[in-house]
Coordinates of C-alpha atoms and ligand atoms in Angstrom, one line a residue:
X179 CA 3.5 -4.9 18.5
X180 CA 1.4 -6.2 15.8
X181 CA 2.8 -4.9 11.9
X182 CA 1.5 -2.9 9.4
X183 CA -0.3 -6.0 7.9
X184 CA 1.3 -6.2 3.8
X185 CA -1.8 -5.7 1.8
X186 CA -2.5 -1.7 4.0
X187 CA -3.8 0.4 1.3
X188 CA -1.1 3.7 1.2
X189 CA -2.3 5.7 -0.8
X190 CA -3.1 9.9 -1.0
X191 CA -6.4 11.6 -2.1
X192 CA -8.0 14.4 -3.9
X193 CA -11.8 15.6 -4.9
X194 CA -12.6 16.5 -8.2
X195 CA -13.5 19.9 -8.6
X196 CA -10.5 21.2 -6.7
X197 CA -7.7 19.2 -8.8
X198 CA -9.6 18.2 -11.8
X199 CA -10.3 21.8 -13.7
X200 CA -11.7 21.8 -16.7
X201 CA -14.8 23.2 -15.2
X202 CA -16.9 23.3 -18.7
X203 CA -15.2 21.0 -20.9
X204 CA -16.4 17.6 -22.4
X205 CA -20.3 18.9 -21.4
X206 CA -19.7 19.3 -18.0
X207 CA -22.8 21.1 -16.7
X208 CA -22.1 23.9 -13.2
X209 CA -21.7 22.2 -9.7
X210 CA -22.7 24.7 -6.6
X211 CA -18.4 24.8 -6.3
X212 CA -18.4 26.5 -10.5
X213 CA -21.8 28.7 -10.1
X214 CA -23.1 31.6 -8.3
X215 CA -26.1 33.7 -8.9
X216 CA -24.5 36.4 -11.0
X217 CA -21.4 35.2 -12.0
X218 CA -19.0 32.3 -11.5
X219 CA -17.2 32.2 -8.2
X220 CA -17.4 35.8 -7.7
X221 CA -17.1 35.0 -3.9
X222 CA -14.0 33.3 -4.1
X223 CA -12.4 36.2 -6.2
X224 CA -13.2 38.9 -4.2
X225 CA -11.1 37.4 -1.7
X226 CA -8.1 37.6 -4.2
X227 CA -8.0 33.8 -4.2
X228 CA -8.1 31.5 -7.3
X229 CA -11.5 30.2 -8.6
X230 CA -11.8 25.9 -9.7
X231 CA -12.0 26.4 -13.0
X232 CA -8.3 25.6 -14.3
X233 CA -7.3 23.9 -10.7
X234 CA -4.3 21.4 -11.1
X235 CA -5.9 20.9 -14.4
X236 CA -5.4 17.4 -13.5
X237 CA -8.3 16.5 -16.2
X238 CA -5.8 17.1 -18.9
X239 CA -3.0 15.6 -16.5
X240 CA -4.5 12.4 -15.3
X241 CA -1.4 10.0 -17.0
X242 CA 1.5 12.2 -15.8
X243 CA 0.1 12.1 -12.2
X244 CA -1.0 9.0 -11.9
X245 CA 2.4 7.9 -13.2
X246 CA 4.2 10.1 -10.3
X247 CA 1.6 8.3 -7.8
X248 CA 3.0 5.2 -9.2
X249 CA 6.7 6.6 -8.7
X250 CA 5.5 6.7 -5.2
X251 CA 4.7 3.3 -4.9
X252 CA 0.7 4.3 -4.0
X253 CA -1.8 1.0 -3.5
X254 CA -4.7 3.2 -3.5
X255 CA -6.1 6.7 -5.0
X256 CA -8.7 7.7 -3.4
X257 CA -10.7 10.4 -5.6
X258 CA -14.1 11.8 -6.5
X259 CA -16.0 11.6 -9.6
X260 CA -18.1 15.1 -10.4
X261 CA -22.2 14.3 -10.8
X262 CA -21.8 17.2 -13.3
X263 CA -19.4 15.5 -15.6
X264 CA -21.8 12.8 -15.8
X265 CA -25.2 14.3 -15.3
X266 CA -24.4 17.7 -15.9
X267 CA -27.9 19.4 -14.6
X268 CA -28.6 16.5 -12.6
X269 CA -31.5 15.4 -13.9
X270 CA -30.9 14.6 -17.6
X271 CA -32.3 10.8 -18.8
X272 CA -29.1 9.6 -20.0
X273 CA -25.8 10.1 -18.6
X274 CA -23.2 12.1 -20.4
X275 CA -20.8 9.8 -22.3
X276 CA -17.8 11.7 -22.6
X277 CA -18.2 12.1 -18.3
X278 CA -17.9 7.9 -18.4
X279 CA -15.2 8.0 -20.7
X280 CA -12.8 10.6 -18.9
X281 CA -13.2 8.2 -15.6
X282 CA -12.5 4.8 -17.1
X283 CA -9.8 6.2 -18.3
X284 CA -8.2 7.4 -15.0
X285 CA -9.5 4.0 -13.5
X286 CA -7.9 2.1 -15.9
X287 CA -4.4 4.0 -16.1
X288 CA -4.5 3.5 -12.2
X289 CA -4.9 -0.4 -12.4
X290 CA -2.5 0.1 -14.9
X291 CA -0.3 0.8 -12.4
X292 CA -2.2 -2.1 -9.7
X293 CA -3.3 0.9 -7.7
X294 CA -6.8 0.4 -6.2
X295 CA -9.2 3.4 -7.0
X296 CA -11.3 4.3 -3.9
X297 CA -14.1 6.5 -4.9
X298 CA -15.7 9.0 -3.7
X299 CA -19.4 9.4 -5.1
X300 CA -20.1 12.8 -4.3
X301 CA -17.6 15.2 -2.8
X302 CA -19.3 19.0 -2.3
X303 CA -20.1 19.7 -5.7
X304 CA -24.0 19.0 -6.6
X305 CA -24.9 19.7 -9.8
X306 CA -26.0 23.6 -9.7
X307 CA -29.0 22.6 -11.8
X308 CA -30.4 20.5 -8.5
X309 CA -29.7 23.3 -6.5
X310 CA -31.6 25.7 -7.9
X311 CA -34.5 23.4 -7.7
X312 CA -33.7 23.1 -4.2
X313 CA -30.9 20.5 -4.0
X314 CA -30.7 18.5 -0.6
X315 CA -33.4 19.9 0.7
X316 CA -36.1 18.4 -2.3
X317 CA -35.9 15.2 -0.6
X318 CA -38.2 13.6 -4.2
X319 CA -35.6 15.2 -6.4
X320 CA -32.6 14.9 -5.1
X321 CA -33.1 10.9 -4.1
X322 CA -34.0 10.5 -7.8
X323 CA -31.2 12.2 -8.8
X324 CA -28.9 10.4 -6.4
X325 CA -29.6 7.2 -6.9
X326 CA -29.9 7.1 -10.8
X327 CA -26.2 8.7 -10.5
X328 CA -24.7 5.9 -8.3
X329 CA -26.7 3.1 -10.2
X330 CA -24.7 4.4 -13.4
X331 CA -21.5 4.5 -12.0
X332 CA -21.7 1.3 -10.3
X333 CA -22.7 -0.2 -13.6
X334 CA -19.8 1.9 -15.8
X335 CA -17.3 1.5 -13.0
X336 CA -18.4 -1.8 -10.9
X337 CA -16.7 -4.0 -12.4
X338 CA -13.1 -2.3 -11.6
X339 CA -14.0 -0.3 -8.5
X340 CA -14.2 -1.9 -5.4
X341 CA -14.5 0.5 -2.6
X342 CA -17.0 3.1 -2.4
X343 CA -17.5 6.0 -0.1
X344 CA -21.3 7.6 -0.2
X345 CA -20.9 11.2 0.8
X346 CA -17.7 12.6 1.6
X347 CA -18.4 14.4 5.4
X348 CA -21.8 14.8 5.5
X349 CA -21.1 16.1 8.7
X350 CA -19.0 19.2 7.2
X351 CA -21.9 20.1 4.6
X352 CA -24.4 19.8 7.6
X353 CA -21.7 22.0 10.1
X354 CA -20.1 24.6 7.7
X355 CA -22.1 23.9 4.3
X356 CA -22.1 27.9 3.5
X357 CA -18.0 27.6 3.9
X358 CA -17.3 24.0 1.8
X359 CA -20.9 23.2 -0.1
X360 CA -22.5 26.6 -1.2
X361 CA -25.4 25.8 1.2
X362 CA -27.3 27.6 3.5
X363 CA -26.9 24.8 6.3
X364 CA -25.1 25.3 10.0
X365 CA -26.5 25.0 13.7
X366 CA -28.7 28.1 13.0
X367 CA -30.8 25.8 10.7
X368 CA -31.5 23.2 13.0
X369 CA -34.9 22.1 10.5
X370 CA -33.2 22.9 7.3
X371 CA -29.9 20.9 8.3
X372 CA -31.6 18.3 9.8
X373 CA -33.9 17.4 7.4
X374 CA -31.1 17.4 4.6
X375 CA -29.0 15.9 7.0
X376 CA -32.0 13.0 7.1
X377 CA -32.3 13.2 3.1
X378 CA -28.5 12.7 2.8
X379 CA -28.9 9.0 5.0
X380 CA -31.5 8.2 2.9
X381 CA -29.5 8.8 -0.5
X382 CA -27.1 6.8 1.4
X383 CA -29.0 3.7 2.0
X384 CA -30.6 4.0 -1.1
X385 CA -27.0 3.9 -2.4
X386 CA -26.1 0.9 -0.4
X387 CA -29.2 -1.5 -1.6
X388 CA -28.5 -0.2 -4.8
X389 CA -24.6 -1.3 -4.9
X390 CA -25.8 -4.5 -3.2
X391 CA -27.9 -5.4 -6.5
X392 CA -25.6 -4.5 -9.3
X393 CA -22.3 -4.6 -8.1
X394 CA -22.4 -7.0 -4.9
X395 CA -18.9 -7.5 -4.5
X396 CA -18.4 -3.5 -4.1
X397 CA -18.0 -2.8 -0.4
X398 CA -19.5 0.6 0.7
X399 CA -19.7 3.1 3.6
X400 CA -19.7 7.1 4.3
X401 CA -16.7 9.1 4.6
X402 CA -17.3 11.7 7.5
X403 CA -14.7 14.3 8.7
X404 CA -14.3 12.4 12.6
X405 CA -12.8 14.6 15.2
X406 CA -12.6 13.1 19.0
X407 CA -14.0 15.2 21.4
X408 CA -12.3 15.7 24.7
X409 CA -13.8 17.4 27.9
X410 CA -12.1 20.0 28.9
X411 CA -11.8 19.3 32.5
X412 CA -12.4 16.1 34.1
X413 CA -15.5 18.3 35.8
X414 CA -18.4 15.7 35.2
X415 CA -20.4 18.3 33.4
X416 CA -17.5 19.1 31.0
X417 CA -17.6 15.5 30.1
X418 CA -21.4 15.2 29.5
X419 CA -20.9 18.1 27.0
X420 CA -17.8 16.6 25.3
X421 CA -20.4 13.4 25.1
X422 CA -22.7 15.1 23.4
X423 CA -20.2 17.0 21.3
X424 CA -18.9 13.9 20.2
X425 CA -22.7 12.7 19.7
X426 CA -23.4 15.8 17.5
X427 CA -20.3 16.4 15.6
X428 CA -19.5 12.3 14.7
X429 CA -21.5 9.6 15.4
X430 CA -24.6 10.5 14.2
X431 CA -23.6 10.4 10.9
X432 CA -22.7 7.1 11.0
X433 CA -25.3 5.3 13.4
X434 CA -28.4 5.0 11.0
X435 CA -26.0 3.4 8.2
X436 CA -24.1 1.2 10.6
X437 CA -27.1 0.6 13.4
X438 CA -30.0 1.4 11.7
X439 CA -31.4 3.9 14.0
X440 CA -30.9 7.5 15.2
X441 CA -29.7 7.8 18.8
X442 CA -32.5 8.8 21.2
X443 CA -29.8 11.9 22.6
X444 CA -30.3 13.1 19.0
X445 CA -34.1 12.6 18.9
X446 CA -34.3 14.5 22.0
X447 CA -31.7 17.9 20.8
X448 CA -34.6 18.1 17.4
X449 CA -37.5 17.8 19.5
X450 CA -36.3 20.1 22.8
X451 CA -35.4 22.3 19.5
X452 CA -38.6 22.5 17.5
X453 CA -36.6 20.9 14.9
X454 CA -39.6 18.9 12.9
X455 CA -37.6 16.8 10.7
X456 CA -39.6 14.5 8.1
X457 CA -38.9 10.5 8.6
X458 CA -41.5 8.1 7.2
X459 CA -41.5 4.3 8.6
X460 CA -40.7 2.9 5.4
X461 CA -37.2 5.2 5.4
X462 CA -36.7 3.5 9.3
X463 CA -37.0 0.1 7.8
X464 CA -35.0 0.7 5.1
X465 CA -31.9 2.1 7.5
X466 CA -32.4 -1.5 9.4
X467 CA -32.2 -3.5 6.1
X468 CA -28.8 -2.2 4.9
X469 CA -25.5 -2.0 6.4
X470 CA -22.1 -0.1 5.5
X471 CA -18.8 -2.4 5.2
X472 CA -16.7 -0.3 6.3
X473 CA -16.0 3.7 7.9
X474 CA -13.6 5.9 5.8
X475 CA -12.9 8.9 7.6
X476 CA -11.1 11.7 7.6
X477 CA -8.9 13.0 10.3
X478 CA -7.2 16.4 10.9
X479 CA -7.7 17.2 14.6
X480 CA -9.2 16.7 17.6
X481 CA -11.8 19.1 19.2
X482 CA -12.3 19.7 23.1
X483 CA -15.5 21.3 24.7
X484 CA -17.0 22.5 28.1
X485 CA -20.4 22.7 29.5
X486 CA -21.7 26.0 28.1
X487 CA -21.0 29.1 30.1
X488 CA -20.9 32.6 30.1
X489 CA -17.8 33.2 28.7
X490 CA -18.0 32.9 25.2
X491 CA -13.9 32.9 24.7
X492 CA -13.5 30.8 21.9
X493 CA -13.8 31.8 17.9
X494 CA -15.8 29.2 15.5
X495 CA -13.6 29.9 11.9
X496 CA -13.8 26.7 9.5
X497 CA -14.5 22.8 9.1
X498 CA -12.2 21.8 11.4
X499 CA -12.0 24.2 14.2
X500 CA -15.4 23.6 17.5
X501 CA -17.9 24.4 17.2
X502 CA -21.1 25.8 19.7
X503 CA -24.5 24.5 20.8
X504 CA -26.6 26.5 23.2
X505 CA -27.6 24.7 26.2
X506 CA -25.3 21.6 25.2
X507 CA -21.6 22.7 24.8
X508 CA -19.1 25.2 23.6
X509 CA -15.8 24.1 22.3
X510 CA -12.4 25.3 23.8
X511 CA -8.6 25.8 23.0
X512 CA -7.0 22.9 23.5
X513 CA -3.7 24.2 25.4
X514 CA -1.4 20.9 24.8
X515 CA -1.4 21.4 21.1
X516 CA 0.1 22.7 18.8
X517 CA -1.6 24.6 15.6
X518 CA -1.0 24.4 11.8
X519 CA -0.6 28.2 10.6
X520 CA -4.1 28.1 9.4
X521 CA -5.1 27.2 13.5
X522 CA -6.0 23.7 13.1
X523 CA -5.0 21.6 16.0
X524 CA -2.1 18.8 15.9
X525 CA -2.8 15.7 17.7
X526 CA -1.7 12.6 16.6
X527 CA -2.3 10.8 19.6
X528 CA -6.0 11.9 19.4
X529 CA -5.7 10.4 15.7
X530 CA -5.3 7.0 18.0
X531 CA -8.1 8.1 19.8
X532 CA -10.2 8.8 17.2
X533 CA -9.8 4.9 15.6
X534 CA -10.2 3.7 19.4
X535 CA -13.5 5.3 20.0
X536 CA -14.8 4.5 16.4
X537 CA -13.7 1.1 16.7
X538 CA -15.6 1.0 20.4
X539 CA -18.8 2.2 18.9
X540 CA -19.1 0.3 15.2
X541 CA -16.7 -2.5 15.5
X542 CA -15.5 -2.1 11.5
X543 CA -13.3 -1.8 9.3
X544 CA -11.9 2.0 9.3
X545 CA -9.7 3.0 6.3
X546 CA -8.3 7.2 6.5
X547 CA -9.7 9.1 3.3
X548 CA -7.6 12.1 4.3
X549 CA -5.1 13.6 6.8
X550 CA -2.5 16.4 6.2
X551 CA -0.7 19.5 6.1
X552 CA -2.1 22.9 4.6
X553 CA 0.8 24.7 4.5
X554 CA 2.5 27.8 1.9
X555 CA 5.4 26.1 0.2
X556 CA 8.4 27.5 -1.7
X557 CA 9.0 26.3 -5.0
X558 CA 13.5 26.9 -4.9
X559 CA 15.1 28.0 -8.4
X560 CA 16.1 24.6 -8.7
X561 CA 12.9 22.9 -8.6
X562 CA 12.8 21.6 -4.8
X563 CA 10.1 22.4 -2.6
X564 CA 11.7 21.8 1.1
X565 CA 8.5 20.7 3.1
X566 CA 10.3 18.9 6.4
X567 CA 7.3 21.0 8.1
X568 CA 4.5 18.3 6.0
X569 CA 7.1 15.3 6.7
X570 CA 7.4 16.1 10.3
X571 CA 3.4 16.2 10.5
X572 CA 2.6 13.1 8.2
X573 CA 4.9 11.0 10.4
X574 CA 3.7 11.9 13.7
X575 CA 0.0 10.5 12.3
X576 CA 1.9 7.4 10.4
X577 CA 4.0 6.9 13.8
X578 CA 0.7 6.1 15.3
X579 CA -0.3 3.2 12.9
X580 CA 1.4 0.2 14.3
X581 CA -0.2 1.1 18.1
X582 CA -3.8 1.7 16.3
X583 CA -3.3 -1.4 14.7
X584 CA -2.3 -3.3 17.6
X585 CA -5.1 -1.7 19.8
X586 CA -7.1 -4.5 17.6
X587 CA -8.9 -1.7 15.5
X588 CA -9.3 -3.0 11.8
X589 CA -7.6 -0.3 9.8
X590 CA -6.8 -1.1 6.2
X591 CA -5.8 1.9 4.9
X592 CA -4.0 5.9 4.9
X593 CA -4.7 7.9 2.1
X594 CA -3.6 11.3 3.3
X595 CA -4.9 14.7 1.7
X596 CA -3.4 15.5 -0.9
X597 CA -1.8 13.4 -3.6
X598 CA -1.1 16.9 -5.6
X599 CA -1.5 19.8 -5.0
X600 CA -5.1 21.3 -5.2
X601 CA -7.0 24.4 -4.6
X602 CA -8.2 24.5 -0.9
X603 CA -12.3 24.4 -0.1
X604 CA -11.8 27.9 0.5
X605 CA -8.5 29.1 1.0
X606 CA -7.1 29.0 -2.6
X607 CA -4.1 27.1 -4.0
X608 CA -1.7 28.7 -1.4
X609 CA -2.8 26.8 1.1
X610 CA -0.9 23.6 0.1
X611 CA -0.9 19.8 1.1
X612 CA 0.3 17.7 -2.2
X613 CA 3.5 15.6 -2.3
X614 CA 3.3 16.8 -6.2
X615 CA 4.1 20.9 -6.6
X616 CA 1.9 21.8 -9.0
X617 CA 3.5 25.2 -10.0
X618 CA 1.1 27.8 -10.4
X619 CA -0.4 30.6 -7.8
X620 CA -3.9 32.1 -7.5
X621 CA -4.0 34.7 -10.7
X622 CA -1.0 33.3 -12.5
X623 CA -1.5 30.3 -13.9
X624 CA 2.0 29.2 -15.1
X625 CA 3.0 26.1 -16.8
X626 CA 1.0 24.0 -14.1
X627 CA 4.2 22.2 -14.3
X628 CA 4.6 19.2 -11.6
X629 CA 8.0 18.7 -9.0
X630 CA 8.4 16.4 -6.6
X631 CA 8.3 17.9 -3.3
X632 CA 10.5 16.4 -0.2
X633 CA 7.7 14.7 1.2
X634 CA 7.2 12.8 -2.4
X635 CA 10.2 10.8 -1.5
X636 CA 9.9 10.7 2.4
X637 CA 6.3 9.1 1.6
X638 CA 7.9 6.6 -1.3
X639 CA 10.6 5.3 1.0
X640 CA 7.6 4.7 4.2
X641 CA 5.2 3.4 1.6
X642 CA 8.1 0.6 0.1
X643 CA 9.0 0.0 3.3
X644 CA 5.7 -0.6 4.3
X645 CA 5.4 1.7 6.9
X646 CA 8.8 1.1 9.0
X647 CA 11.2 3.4 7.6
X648 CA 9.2 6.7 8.3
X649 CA 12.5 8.5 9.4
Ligands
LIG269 C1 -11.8 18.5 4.1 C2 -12.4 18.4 2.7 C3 -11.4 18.4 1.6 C4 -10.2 19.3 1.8 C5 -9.7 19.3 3.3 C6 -8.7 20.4 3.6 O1 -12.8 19.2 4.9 O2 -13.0 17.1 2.6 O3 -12.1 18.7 0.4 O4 -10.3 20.5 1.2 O5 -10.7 19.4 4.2 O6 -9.4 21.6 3.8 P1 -9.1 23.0 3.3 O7 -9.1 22.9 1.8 O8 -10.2 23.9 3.7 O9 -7.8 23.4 3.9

């Protein structure tokens, strides 16, 4: 069995706008995650969960938890930086300076501490003020705005940060964008999604050629949520359907950065659809002139589907639960696993899958931008938080490592979800996954004061170990 090789990035990860807080200070303009036509986040608070505004206030936190990431023995943070703390419409000529201040700062108390800062360039939260001039879908606008905001971080940040991830899961935003990106997207939308979808992979290799220019020693690829799709039955029409599942759900967000082309399965769902999607040749050729280094992905589950029937037996819910696509496939209950208390699948063998498959199909360097628990933790009176329930979930993914490793697939990194606690895409900050407490609850804001949970010193003793003592 091949090891853990010594330089494996462990690490944990976040997004700004639901750890940072400090939703209007320092000029931060609205991202779609702050605003809402009449009023901020009403949607979130008539659910009687917590809004983004305040968060983990990690903004005014940043030393005391990078320190604690630190304690941990991290090699890597991966985070995102919020457009709106640096162009705060979106659209403004200059960038706003105390935006670039706030993240060299956290970049440099990181390297302070040697740990590598992976970063994610946009991470749900468009600027509001794009949106309301039609955001993703104002393919002019938005690949303006794009680009001028990754050529001013890769000149303010460049020379410090070498890893880059584009979009973190395009796929998500295109899937369940009402539920995680404030946008009218899903299957239902088939034009609508597919040409932002198309906008979004043209930001990206816009991004790429851009990186390549002014920071060429920055490596640089997309961070998609990837969830292996299994057939249901070994019926052969069960597996075509899982084929295209997988087709529809994963790869296409990576082929046209990796390959430079869409697959022809994919060409054939928009046109059998009606779905008339504007490409130019100029955007083909520029898909074939630049490549990603490397795939970050995220991994929670697996998903398994059928050939479409009848029966419609199984209920769509969020991100990472199947989805359905007429004529192609339904998903279905996977009965060998076991579910998270918010219904998400365990499978840590299919986390082995999922890097086989990837590695099968692009043949790169894979590094995990997120994995983990959402779970409801107890903070005791005397400041423990007993989460053998996150332990017992983390190590069944980290048990898998080694075997991934040795099945030759080049993977250089875990950086599990979350570092600290955060408040979820839309499930408030109940729904837990930190190795940090952070101890507040969804109206009561508390002291925001931070413990270290169990799993803080389960994760220090497998990161110093580097990987073997995971006990
Ligand atoms: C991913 C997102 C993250 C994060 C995570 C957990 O889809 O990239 O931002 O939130 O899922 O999801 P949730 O917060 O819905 O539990």
């Amino acid at each position: 069995m091949k090891k853990i090789p010594k330089d494996f990035l462990w690490g944990a990860s976040t997004s700004a706008y639901q750890v940072e807080g400090a939703w209007n200070i320092d000029g931060k303009g609205p991202s779609v995650q702050d605003a809402k036509a009449g009023g901020f986040i009403a949607d979130l608070n008539v659910k009687g969960i917590t809004d983004f505004k305040v968060a983990a206030d990690h903004y005014h936190h940043y030393k005391e938890d990078v320190a604690l990431m630190a304690e941990m023995g991290f090699k890597s943070y991966r985070f995102s930086i919020n457009w709106t703390r640096i162009f705060p419409n979106g659209n403004e000529q200059e960038p706003n300076q105390e935006g670039v201040i706030f993240y060299n700062n956290l970049i440099n108390e990181l390297l302070k501490y040697n740990i590598e800062p992976l970063v994610t360039i946009h991470h749900f939260d468009l600027p509001q003020g794009l949106e309301d001039l039609g955001g993703w879908n104002n393919k002019e606008l938005i690949l303006k705005a794009y680009v001028k905001y990754c050529e001013v971080l890769f000149k303010e940040f460049g020379d410090r940060v070498k890893y880059w991830q584009t979009i973190n899961e395009q796929n998500m935003m295109i899937l369940f964008g009402h539920i995680l990106a404030k946008q009218k997207t899903g299957i239902d939308e088939g034009t609508k999604s597919y040409q932002i979808f198309h906008n979004m992979n043209v930001a990206q290799a816009l991004a790429i050629r851009a990186l390549r220019k002014i920071s060429p020693n920055g490596k640089i690829g997309p961070a998609p949520n990837i969830a292996y799709v299994y057939p249901k039955t070994s019926k052969p029409e069960d597996i075509l359907a899982a084929d295209t599942a997988n087709l529809i759900r994963n790869w296409i967000y990576i082929d046209v950065l990796a390959k430079g082309k869409y697959d022809q399965i994919l060409l054939n769902y928009w046109q059998d659809n009606g779905y008339d999607i504007e490409i130019t040749e100029a955007e083909m050729e520029l898909f074939k002139s630049v490549k990603i280094d490397f795939i970050a992905f995220n991994y929670y589950s697996t998903m398994t589907a059928q050939a479409p029937t009848k029966e419609k037996d199984y209920k769509v819910g969020d991100q990472q639960m199947g989805f359905n696509i007429e004529n192609m496939f339904q998903s279905a209950t996977n009965e060998y696993l076991e579910k998270t208390e918010y219904g998400w699948e365990i499978d840590p063998v299919g986390f082995r899958m999922t890097c086989r498959a990837l590695k099968d199909r692009y043949d790169l360097p894979i590094i995990i931008t997120e994995n983990g628990l959402g779970a409801k933790d107890t903070l005791t009176s005397d400041g423990k938080v007993h989460d053998q329930y996150r332990i017992e979930y983390l190590r069944k993914h980290i048990e898998q490592i080694p075997s991934i490793i040795n099945d030759g697939v080049d993977l250089f990194g875990y950086n599990p979800w979350s570092a600290i606690d955060l408040v979820s895409t839309h499930q408030g900050i109940s729904k837990r996954y930190g190795f940090i407490y952070v101890n507040r609850d969804e109206d009561d804001l508390k002291d925001l004061k931070r413990y270290r949970k169990d799993s803080f010193y389960w994760y220090k003793k497998v990161i110093s170990s580097n990987g073997e003592d995971i006990k």
